[in-house]
XYZ file of C-alpha atoms in Angstrom:
356
model
C 124.644 43.787 -95.231
C 122.810 40.419 -95.175
C 120.606 38.800 -93.979
C 117.742 40.429 -95.863
C 114.754 39.005 -97.694
C 113.330 40.462 -100.901
C 109.958 42.138 -101.142
C 107.270 39.887 -102.653
C 104.121 40.232 -104.767
C 100.604 38.844 -104.743
C 98.915 37.627 -107.912
C 96.115 39.487 -109.652
C 94.169 38.767 -112.818
C 94.118 42.404 -113.927
C 96.469 45.370 -113.782
C 95.454 47.768 -111.017
C 94.874 51.455 -111.778
C 96.203 54.247 -109.621
C 99.551 55.441 -108.300
C 101.721 52.545 -109.379
C 105.075 52.038 -111.034
C 104.664 49.343 -113.689
C 107.528 47.129 -114.842
C 107.880 44.014 -117.010
C 107.983 40.840 -114.944
C 111.167 38.954 -115.751
C 111.521 35.170 -115.826
C 114.703 34.804 -113.805
C 116.143 34.340 -110.331
C 115.450 37.022 -107.742
C 118.707 38.465 -106.455
C 119.676 40.995 -103.806
C 123.131 42.474 -104.393
C 125.232 43.747 -101.492
C 128.408 45.699 -102.224
C 130.779 46.792 -99.473
C 134.011 47.993 -101.053
C 135.638 45.053 -102.824
C 133.130 42.560 -101.433
C 130.076 41.504 -103.430
C 127.449 39.152 -102.092
C 124.460 37.825 -104.037
C 121.467 36.580 -102.083
C 118.380 34.852 -103.494
C 114.939 34.081 -102.156
C 114.924 32.708 -98.605
C 118.459 34.083 -98.115
C 119.935 31.504 -100.512
C 123.612 32.377 -101.259
C 124.133 32.803 -105.010
C 127.570 34.466 -105.188
C 129.605 31.396 -106.089
C 127.253 30.432 -108.915
C 127.616 33.713 -110.845
C 131.285 34.771 -110.777
C 130.963 36.740 -114.021
C 128.136 38.834 -112.556
C 130.299 39.619 -109.522
C 132.917 40.970 -111.912
C 130.419 43.204 -113.722
C 129.117 44.543 -110.419
C 132.587 45.400 -109.135
C 133.218 47.348 -112.332
C 129.977 49.357 -112.376
C 128.343 49.671 -108.949
C 129.022 52.391 -106.378
C 131.369 51.133 -103.628
C 128.624 50.830 -100.998
C 125.064 49.893 -101.988
C 122.303 47.302 -101.850
C 120.140 46.695 -104.924
C 117.283 44.367 -105.825
C 117.028 42.700 -109.217
C 116.657 39.561 -111.300
C 119.395 37.292 -112.634
C 118.725 36.366 -116.268
C 120.381 34.487 -119.097
C 119.611 36.110 -122.441
C 119.781 34.019 -125.615
C 118.851 34.878 -129.183
C 115.440 33.256 -128.740
C 114.640 34.793 -125.345
C 115.452 34.466 -121.667
C 116.458 30.937 -120.662
C 115.399 29.969 -117.140
C 116.617 26.381 -117.533
C 120.210 27.548 -117.832
C 119.826 29.578 -114.645
C 118.491 26.507 -112.853
C 121.364 24.452 -114.195
C 123.843 26.983 -112.831
C 122.706 26.731 -109.220
C 122.926 22.925 -109.336
C 126.478 22.866 -110.720
C 129.913 22.163 -109.275
C 132.549 24.895 -109.136
C 134.181 23.555 -112.300
C 130.862 23.440 -114.129
C 130.011 26.971 -112.971
C 133.194 28.305 -114.548
C 132.368 26.568 -117.832
C 128.782 27.804 -117.822
C 129.855 31.350 -117.004
C 131.840 31.283 -120.247
C 129.276 29.541 -122.450
C 126.088 31.171 -121.087
C 126.955 34.358 -119.242
C 124.292 35.771 -116.939
C 122.859 39.301 -116.819
C 121.276 41.310 -114.019
C 118.118 43.402 -114.371
C 118.062 46.004 -111.578
C 114.729 47.385 -110.329
C 115.152 48.719 -106.786
C 117.672 50.479 -104.549
C 117.697 49.593 -100.838
C 120.829 51.383 -99.644
C 123.340 53.845 -101.061
C 126.498 54.822 -99.240
C 125.658 54.803 -95.548
C 121.953 55.584 -96.094
C 119.291 52.907 -95.634
C 116.539 53.635 -98.189
C 114.027 50.950 -97.255
C 111.798 53.434 -95.412
C 111.719 55.772 -98.435
C 108.748 55.567 -100.839
C 109.330 53.747 -104.102
C 109.086 57.003 -106.063
C 112.140 58.328 -104.215
C 114.026 55.046 -104.456
C 113.372 54.990 -108.215
C 114.600 58.585 -108.564
C 117.838 57.717 -106.772
C 118.169 54.513 -108.793
C 117.961 56.457 -112.059
C 120.363 59.076 -110.753
C 123.008 56.612 -109.543
C 122.544 53.637 -111.893
C 121.166 55.186 -115.078
C 124.392 54.537 -116.982
C 124.651 50.802 -116.361
C 126.185 48.922 -119.261
C 125.228 45.491 -120.572
C 125.025 42.882 -119.118
C 123.796 44.999 -116.199
C 120.477 46.677 -116.947
C 118.023 49.083 -115.354
C 114.484 47.796 -115.830
C 112.077 49.748 -118.034
C 109.266 51.281 -115.969
C 106.253 53.516 -116.463
C 103.517 55.180 -114.413
C 101.168 55.059 -117.428
C 98.653 52.233 -117.025
C 97.903 52.186 -120.767
C 101.591 51.580 -121.546
C 101.700 48.822 -118.924
C 98.649 47.156 -120.473
C 100.275 47.332 -123.890
C 103.379 45.653 -122.447
C 101.229 42.936 -120.944
C 99.389 42.333 -124.215
C 102.488 42.320 -126.393
C 105.279 40.904 -124.214
C 104.358 37.226 -124.062
C 106.784 34.351 -123.807
C 110.529 34.567 -124.401
C 111.077 35.263 -120.693
C 108.523 38.054 -120.298
C 106.345 36.755 -117.477
C 103.767 39.541 -117.261
C 103.741 42.954 -115.557
C 104.506 44.111 -112.002
C 102.599 46.944 -110.310
C 104.346 48.588 -107.361
C 102.754 51.323 -105.189
C 104.713 54.554 -105.684
C 104.263 55.473 -102.034
C 105.217 52.028 -100.783
C 108.262 51.432 -98.612
C 110.466 48.348 -99.030
C 108.661 45.732 -96.933
C 110.891 42.674 -96.620
C 109.239 39.313 -97.241
C 105.797 40.979 -97.567
C 103.447 40.673 -100.550
C 102.718 44.362 -100.979
C 103.376 44.466 -104.723
C 101.129 43.062 -107.463
C 102.027 40.661 -110.266
C 99.848 40.020 -113.291
C 101.123 36.909 -115.040
C 100.243 35.568 -118.454
C 97.911 32.569 -118.563
C 97.749 31.091 -122.033
C 96.018 28.073 -123.549
C 97.294 25.262 -125.735
C 96.063 21.935 -127.115
C 98.329 18.953 -126.439
C 98.401 15.237 -127.123
C 97.977 13.028 -124.048
C 100.747 10.429 -124.275
C 100.298 8.747 -120.914
C 99.626 9.302 -117.267
C 101.250 8.877 -113.884
C 99.389 6.922 -111.201
C 98.563 8.645 -107.907
C 99.652 6.738 -104.754
C 95.996 6.601 -103.651
C 94.742 5.584 -107.089
C 93.646 7.467 -110.177
C 95.616 9.903 -112.299
C 98.068 12.366 -110.744
C 99.526 13.792 -113.985
C 98.887 13.668 -117.700
C 101.963 13.379 -119.889
C 101.842 15.837 -122.758
C 103.260 15.972 -126.261
C 103.405 18.346 -129.223
C 104.228 17.562 -132.818
C 107.220 19.145 -134.482
C 106.548 21.504 -137.363
C 106.524 19.854 -140.775
C 110.028 19.132 -142.030
C 111.202 20.595 -145.337
C 112.265 17.142 -146.555
C 108.729 15.847 -146.146
C 109.562 13.591 -143.207
C 106.712 12.707 -140.870
C 106.572 15.165 -137.918
C 107.543 13.556 -134.621
C 105.722 13.859 -131.300
C 107.949 15.380 -128.609
C 107.447 15.311 -124.818
C 106.733 18.769 -123.391
C 105.722 18.240 -119.764
C 102.839 17.595 -117.428
C 99.244 18.553 -116.664
C 98.316 18.094 -113.002
C 96.466 19.579 -110.025
C 93.495 17.223 -110.068
C 91.092 16.714 -107.164
C 90.481 13.207 -105.797
C 87.243 12.867 -107.782
C 88.913 14.129 -110.965
C 91.741 11.611 -110.527
C 89.261 8.721 -110.472
C 87.208 10.101 -113.368
C 90.301 10.559 -115.526
C 91.497 7.029 -114.820
C 88.186 5.642 -116.080
C 88.266 7.871 -119.179
C 91.818 6.828 -120.087
C 91.404 3.067 -119.649
C 90.282 2.525 -123.259
C 93.503 4.136 -124.543
C 95.897 1.902 -122.610
C 95.661 -1.041 -125.018
C 98.561 -0.825 -127.452
C 100.134 2.017 -125.506
C 103.441 0.218 -125.016
C 103.784 -1.262 -128.489
C 102.673 1.808 -130.425
C 104.194 4.548 -128.300
C 106.302 7.125 -130.213
C 108.822 7.437 -127.345
C 110.113 3.876 -126.895
C 113.463 4.937 -125.392
C 111.862 7.319 -122.927
C 109.215 4.762 -122.042
C 111.891 2.179 -121.341
C 113.959 4.608 -119.281
C 111.069 5.771 -117.103
C 109.606 2.307 -116.570
C 112.832 0.385 -116.018
C 115.934 2.478 -115.350
C 114.656 5.892 -114.230
C 115.893 9.275 -115.387
C 119.623 8.791 -114.767
C 120.268 7.418 -118.218
C 118.534 10.236 -120.073
C 120.191 13.333 -121.490
C 119.188 16.899 -122.334
C 115.547 17.877 -122.218
C 114.360 14.301 -121.738
C 116.384 13.972 -118.530
C 114.567 16.870 -116.904
C 111.221 15.609 -118.193
C 111.871 12.039 -117.052
C 112.899 13.243 -113.598
C 109.549 15.000 -113.239
C 107.559 11.872 -114.098
C 109.594 9.142 -112.401
C 107.170 6.668 -110.862
C 104.494 4.335 -112.155
C 103.885 5.564 -115.681
C 101.187 4.269 -118.009
C 101.712 4.959 -121.740
C 98.633 5.528 -123.888
C 97.830 5.443 -127.563
C 98.410 9.059 -128.582
C 94.885 9.789 -129.766
C 93.496 12.138 -127.102
C 93.786 15.930 -127.204
C 93.485 18.094 -124.101
C 93.102 21.870 -123.818
C 95.095 23.323 -120.944
C 96.275 26.589 -119.454
C 99.939 27.358 -118.739
C 102.209 30.165 -117.609
C 105.643 29.445 -119.081
C 106.805 27.482 -122.089
C 110.594 27.566 -122.352
C 113.238 25.235 -123.795
C 110.488 23.352 -125.640
C 108.554 22.367 -122.523
C 106.098 23.628 -119.932
C 108.247 24.753 -117.024
C 105.444 24.380 -114.497
C 102.691 21.813 -114.696
C 99.853 22.949 -116.953
C 96.200 22.910 -115.835
C 93.389 20.870 -117.380
C 90.583 22.800 -119.102
C 88.676 20.239 -121.207
C 89.000 17.426 -123.692
C 89.082 18.384 -127.377
C 87.467 15.485 -129.295
C 87.049 17.836 -132.256
C 90.819 18.128 -132.778
C 93.236 15.714 -134.369
C 96.452 14.990 -132.429
C 98.532 16.072 -135.423
C 97.059 19.575 -135.085
C 98.868 19.942 -131.750
C 102.089 21.626 -132.866
C 104.781 23.790 -131.368
C 103.666 26.817 -133.369
C 100.811 27.454 -130.890
C 103.294 28.025 -128.035
C 105.967 29.873 -130.007
C 106.184 33.517 -128.903
C 109.160 35.297 -130.489
C 110.786 38.065 -128.457
C 109.314 41.548 -128.949
C 111.243 44.044 -131.099
C 112.640 45.698 -127.943
C 114.414 42.500 -126.891
C 117.612 43.092 -128.860
C 117.860 46.640 -127.528
C 117.279 45.494 -123.958
C 119.713 42.585 -124.209
C 122.491 43.356 -126.716
C 124.550 40.599 -125.068
C 122.120 37.917 -126.346
C-alpha cells in the first residue's frame, strides 16, 4: 500500500524504434489505485490523495477489481467532444458538496495501463511484457467507465496513432521498454507529444516585473454565424516564455498598437475586470483566463497576428501557454478562427468511451 510514486517519462521528438510497448498518451490525471479488500485509495503525482475527489470511481473499482491489487492509470472525463481536462481540474479544487454534484453531472473514467501488484505478489521487478500479460489476463474484461488502454508493439501502428489521434484529449504516444521494470519516480519511459501551430490575434500583453512583455494575450474569431452576425473575437489564452531581450524587443514592437486599445477593445467587460476588480467577478472560461493574466495588463488594437506552437487546446483555450514562432503580417486578424484548432475525436473514440 502507499506511499508510492508513479513511473515517469522523458520527452522525445520522435517515436523510438525497438522493443517497446506503445500506447496512446491520455490527457488526464495520473492515478495509482490501491485496493485492499473493501478499501480503495487513489494517489496522484507526488503522492497527492485523490480518493475523496472521485467517489464514483471508487465505486466502479470496488465492483470490478480483484480484492488485492495495485494498478497505474489515468483519470479522465469523457464528453461527446473529447476528453475534458478542465473538469478534472475543477474536481480536485472542489468542496465535498461540489464533488458529489460533479460526480453526477460529469462522471470520471479510469484508463488502466500497468499492474504493480496482484494478490500478495509485488510485480514492480517484473518486466513490462510480463506485467502487461498479467494485466490482460486479470483485467481484460473491465467494463466502462473502467478501461484497459490500447497498446501495440508495432511501431508503424504507433506512428499512425500519433499522426491521426490529435486533440480531443489524445496527447501523443507513449513508448515503454518491454524489458523495463517499474521504476518509481524515474523517467525511464518516453513520451512523444503533439506540437501544433496556430495563428492568433494579439489582443494585449502583460508587463514583466522587470520591464518588457511577459505574456501576449491571444484571441480567435468565432466561426461565421448562420444569421450573418459579425464573428466575435474570443480570448483563448497566453503566449509566453520570452527571454529578457525578447521581452524588451516585443515591448518596442507593440507600442504603436497601444493607442486606442482601451476604447476599441472587443472585450470591454474582461478588460475592466482584469484592470480594476481582478478575476473574482468573472465566470466560466473567462474566470480561468482572467486568473492567468491578473496583473498589469495592456490592451492593444487587435490588428497583429502571431504564429505560435502549442500542445493542448481544450475547452476553447490553450491549456498551457503557447510559444512564439513569428509575426504574420501577411494574415488578416479575421482569418484567425477556431477551425484551425478544432480536432474532432477519431472514429475509435466512441468505442473507447461509450460513457461519453
